[in-house]
Coordinates of C-alpha atoms in Angstrom, one line a residue:
Chain A
D1 CA -8.7 -12.9 -5.2
A2 CA -7.9 -14.6 -8.5
K3 CA -7.0 -18.3 -8.7
T4 CA -3.6 -19.4 -9.9
T5 CA -2.4 -22.6 -11.6
Q6 CA 1.1 -24.0 -11.2
P7 CA 2.8 -27.3 -12.1
T8 CA 2.9 -29.7 -9.3
S9 CA 6.6 -30.3 -9.4
M10 CA 9.8 -29.4 -11.3
D11 CA 13.4 -30.4 -11.2
C12 CA 16.4 -28.1 -11.8
A13 CA 20.1 -28.8 -12.0
E14 CA 22.3 -27.0 -9.5
G15 CA 23.7 -23.8 -10.9
R16 CA 21.2 -23.6 -13.7
A17 CA 18.3 -21.2 -13.9
A18 CA 15.0 -22.4 -12.5
N19 CA 11.9 -21.0 -14.3
L20 CA 8.7 -21.5 -12.4
P21 CA 5.5 -20.7 -14.4
C22 CA 2.1 -19.5 -13.0
N23 CA -1.2 -18.9 -14.8
H24 CA -3.6 -16.4 -13.5
S25 CA -5.9 -15.7 -16.3
T26 CA -8.7 -14.2 -14.2
I27 CA -6.4 -11.6 -12.5
S28 CA -8.0 -8.2 -12.0
G29 CA -6.5 -4.8 -12.8
N30 CA -5.8 -4.0 -9.1
E31 CA -4.3 -7.4 -8.2
Y32 CA -0.6 -8.0 -7.8
V33 CA 1.4 -11.2 -8.4
Y34 CA 3.2 -12.4 -5.3
W35 CA 5.6 -15.3 -4.8
Y36 CA 6.4 -17.0 -1.6
R37 CA 8.4 -20.2 -0.9
Q38 CA 8.3 -22.7 1.9
I39 CA 11.4 -24.7 2.7
H40 CA 10.7 -28.0 4.5
S41 CA 9.7 -27.5 8.1
Q42 CA 9.8 -23.8 7.9
G43 CA 7.1 -21.1 7.4
P44 CA 6.6 -19.5 4.0
Q45 CA 9.1 -16.8 3.0
Y46 CA 8.3 -13.8 0.8
I47 CA 10.3 -13.7 -2.5
I48 CA 9.1 -11.0 -4.8
H49 CA 5.9 -9.3 -6.1
G50 CA 4.9 -7.2 -9.1
L51 CA 1.9 -5.5 -10.9
K52 CA 2.8 -5.4 -14.6
N53 CA 6.4 -4.5 -14.9
N54 CA 9.2 -7.1 -14.6
E55 CA 10.8 -7.0 -11.2
T56 CA 14.2 -8.2 -9.9
N57 CA 15.6 -8.4 -6.4
E58 CA 18.5 -10.2 -4.7
M59 CA 16.6 -13.5 -4.7
A60 CA 14.8 -13.7 -8.0
S61 CA 13.3 -12.1 -11.1
L62 CA 9.6 -11.9 -11.9
I63 CA 8.5 -11.7 -15.5
I64 CA 4.8 -10.9 -16.1
T65 CA 3.3 -11.2 -19.6
E66 CA 1.8 -8.1 -21.2
D67 CA -1.7 -9.3 -20.8
R68 CA -0.9 -10.2 -17.1
K69 CA -2.5 -13.6 -17.5
S70 CA 0.7 -15.5 -16.6
S71 CA 4.1 -14.9 -15.0
T72 CA 7.4 -16.7 -14.4
L73 CA 9.6 -16.7 -11.4
I74 CA 13.2 -17.0 -12.3
L75 CA 15.9 -18.2 -9.9
P76 CA 19.0 -17.4 -12.0
H77 CA 21.5 -19.8 -10.4
A78 CA 19.6 -22.4 -8.4
T79 CA 21.3 -24.0 -5.4
L80 CA 20.4 -27.0 -3.3
R81 CA 19.0 -24.5 -0.7
D82 CA 16.4 -23.4 -3.2
T83 CA 14.7 -26.8 -2.9
A84 CA 11.2 -25.8 -1.6
V85 CA 7.5 -25.4 -2.5
Y86 CA 6.9 -22.2 -4.4
Y87 CA 3.6 -20.5 -4.2
C88 CA 2.2 -18.0 -6.8
I89 CA -0.5 -15.8 -5.2
V90 CA -2.5 -12.9 -6.7
R91 CA -4.0 -10.4 -4.3
V92 CA -5.2 -6.9 -4.0
A93 CA -2.4 -4.8 -2.5
R94 CA -4.4 -1.9 -1.1
G95 CA -7.7 -1.7 0.8
S96 CA -7.7 -5.3 1.9
Q97 CA -6.7 -7.0 5.1
G98 CA -4.1 -8.9 3.2
N99 CA -4.6 -12.6 4.1
L100 CA -2.9 -14.8 1.6
I101 CA -4.7 -17.5 -0.4
F102 CA -2.3 -20.3 -1.1
G103 CA -2.7 -23.1 -3.7
K104 CA -0.7 -26.2 -3.6
G105 CA 2.3 -24.6 -5.2
T106 CA 5.2 -26.1 -7.2
K107 CA 7.6 -28.4 -5.5
L108 CA 11.0 -27.5 -6.9
S109 CA 13.8 -30.0 -6.5
V110 CA 17.3 -28.7 -7.2
K111 CA 19.6 -31.6 -7.9
P112 CA 23.4 -31.7 -7.8
Chain B
G1 CA 16.3 -12.9 16.8
A2 CA 13.9 -10.4 15.4
G3 CA 11.7 -12.8 13.5
V4 CA 8.3 -14.3 14.4
S5 CA 8.5 -17.0 17.0
Q6 CA 6.0 -19.7 17.9
S7 CA 5.7 -22.1 20.8
P8 CA 5.6 -24.9 21.2
R9 CA 7.2 -26.2 18.0
Y10 CA 5.5 -29.5 18.5
K11 CA 2.5 -30.5 20.4
V12 CA 0.9 -33.9 20.9
A13 CA -2.6 -34.0 22.4
K14 CA -5.1 -36.7 23.2
R15 CA -8.4 -36.3 21.5
G16 CA -10.6 -34.1 23.7
Q17 CA -7.8 -32.1 25.3
D18 CA -7.5 -28.4 25.0
V19 CA -4.4 -26.8 23.5
A20 CA -3.0 -23.3 23.4
L21 CA -0.5 -22.2 20.7
R22 CA 1.5 -19.0 21.1
C23 CA 2.8 -16.5 18.6
D24 CA 5.3 -13.7 19.2
P25 CA 5.1 -11.4 16.2
I26 CA 7.8 -8.9 15.1
S27 CA 7.8 -5.9 17.4
G28 CA 5.7 -3.0 15.9
H29 CA 3.8 -5.2 13.4
V30 CA 0.2 -4.2 13.4
S31 CA -1.3 -7.1 11.5
L32 CA -1.2 -10.7 12.7
F33 CA -2.5 -13.7 10.8
W34 CA -3.1 -17.4 11.7
Y35 CA -3.0 -20.1 9.1
Q36 CA -3.6 -23.8 9.2
Q37 CA -1.6 -26.2 7.0
A38 CA -2.6 -29.8 6.5
L39 CA -0.1 -32.3 5.2
G40 CA 0.7 -31.8 1.5
Q41 CA -1.5 -28.7 1.2
G42 CA -0.8 -24.9 1.2
P43 CA -1.6 -22.9 4.3
E44 CA -5.2 -21.8 4.8
F45 CA -6.3 -18.6 6.4
L46 CA -7.9 -18.8 9.9
T47 CA -8.1 -15.4 11.4
Y48 CA -6.7 -11.8 11.3
F49 CA -5.9 -9.2 13.9
Q50 CA -5.2 -5.5 13.5
N51 CA -3.6 -4.6 16.8
E52 CA -5.8 -6.1 19.5
A53 CA -9.0 -6.2 17.3
Q54 CA -9.9 -9.5 15.7
L55 CA -11.3 -8.2 12.4
D56 CA -11.8 -11.5 10.5
K57 CA -12.4 -14.9 11.9
S58 CA -14.1 -16.4 8.9
G59 CA -11.5 -19.1 8.4
L60 CA -11.9 -20.7 11.9
P61 CA -13.2 -24.2 11.2
S62 CA -15.5 -24.5 14.2
D63 CA -16.4 -22.8 17.5
R64 CA -13.8 -24.9 19.2
F65 CA -11.2 -22.6 17.7
F66 CA -10.6 -19.3 19.5
A67 CA -7.8 -16.7 19.0
E68 CA -6.9 -13.6 21.0
R69 CA -4.3 -10.8 21.0
P70 CA -5.3 -8.8 24.1
E71 CA -2.5 -6.2 24.1
G72 CA -1.9 -6.1 20.4
S73 CA 1.3 -8.1 20.5
V74 CA 1.5 -11.7 21.5
S75 CA -1.4 -13.9 20.2
T76 CA -2.7 -17.2 21.3
L77 CA -4.7 -19.7 19.3
K78 CA -6.7 -22.0 21.5
I79 CA -8.4 -25.2 20.3
Q80 CA -10.9 -26.8 22.7
R81 CA -11.8 -30.5 22.7
T82 CA -9.2 -31.4 20.0
Q83 CA -10.2 -33.8 17.3
Q84 CA -8.0 -35.8 15.0
E85 CA -8.9 -33.6 12.0
D86 CA -7.2 -30.7 13.9
S87 CA -3.8 -32.3 13.3
A88 CA -1.9 -29.8 11.2
V89 CA 0.8 -27.2 11.3
Y90 CA -0.4 -23.9 12.6
L91 CA 1.4 -20.9 11.2
C92 CA 1.5 -17.3 12.5
A93 CA 2.5 -14.4 10.3
S94 CA 2.8 -10.7 11.1
S95 CA 3.2 -7.6 8.9
L96 CA 3.4 -3.8 9.2
G97 CA -0.1 -3.5 8.0
G98 CA -2.8 -5.1 5.9
G99 CA -3.0 -5.0 2.1
G100 CA 0.2 -5.7 0.3
Y101 CA 2.7 -5.6 3.1
E102 CA 5.1 -8.5 3.2
Q103 CA 4.1 -11.1 5.7
F104 CA 6.7 -12.7 7.9
F105 CA 6.0 -16.2 9.0
G106 CA 7.0 -18.1 12.1
P107 CA 8.2 -21.7 11.9
G108 CA 4.8 -23.1 12.9
T109 CA 3.5 -25.4 15.6
R110 CA 2.9 -29.0 14.5
L111 CA -0.1 -30.3 16.3
T112 CA -0.8 -34.0 16.4
V113 CA -4.0 -35.2 17.9
L114 CA -4.1 -38.9 18.8

């Protein structure tokens, strides 16, 4: 699985959009981009994933560049409850057992 | 609730003691994963089960670590002769299958070895 690079930490004002970048320049054609987050003292939680098209669900939007070497997770209206460590993971979606390879992630602090 | 549960939530052990950590996955989930998370780090893969079969144990750090899932549901991670470096949060996750299925994580068991 390809490696990812994320900033160590970011701050965001409550109510504003939080844009979390991720670089994955060695991503392979059959690898998807996944985002999980981990709120303090909880297990990681799935947010969203995509291959090459932009994706949106009730939690967030995922923007993947055309060359697929980077992506951005967008939380449109961040709340204090969104304070967490966000992990960007690239993985093969089919034909693998599916264990996740986490990096250190980005610690997002949403401030009032 | 219908989520993944783990017990105990906290465990303190003296060095050299054996411990057993339990994971109750979501009913019907075929795949079960164990991860270890050291302080300030992301979770690291330990082992993977598909039903009752342990298909990958490449992440287990030593032969003191043993995991089982005898009936393809509940799983137990056992650590023998605990050492201080075993102190970590142990996370269990389950999913409908392997590959790209979403993994649902439990709250973890925080193990402290004195």
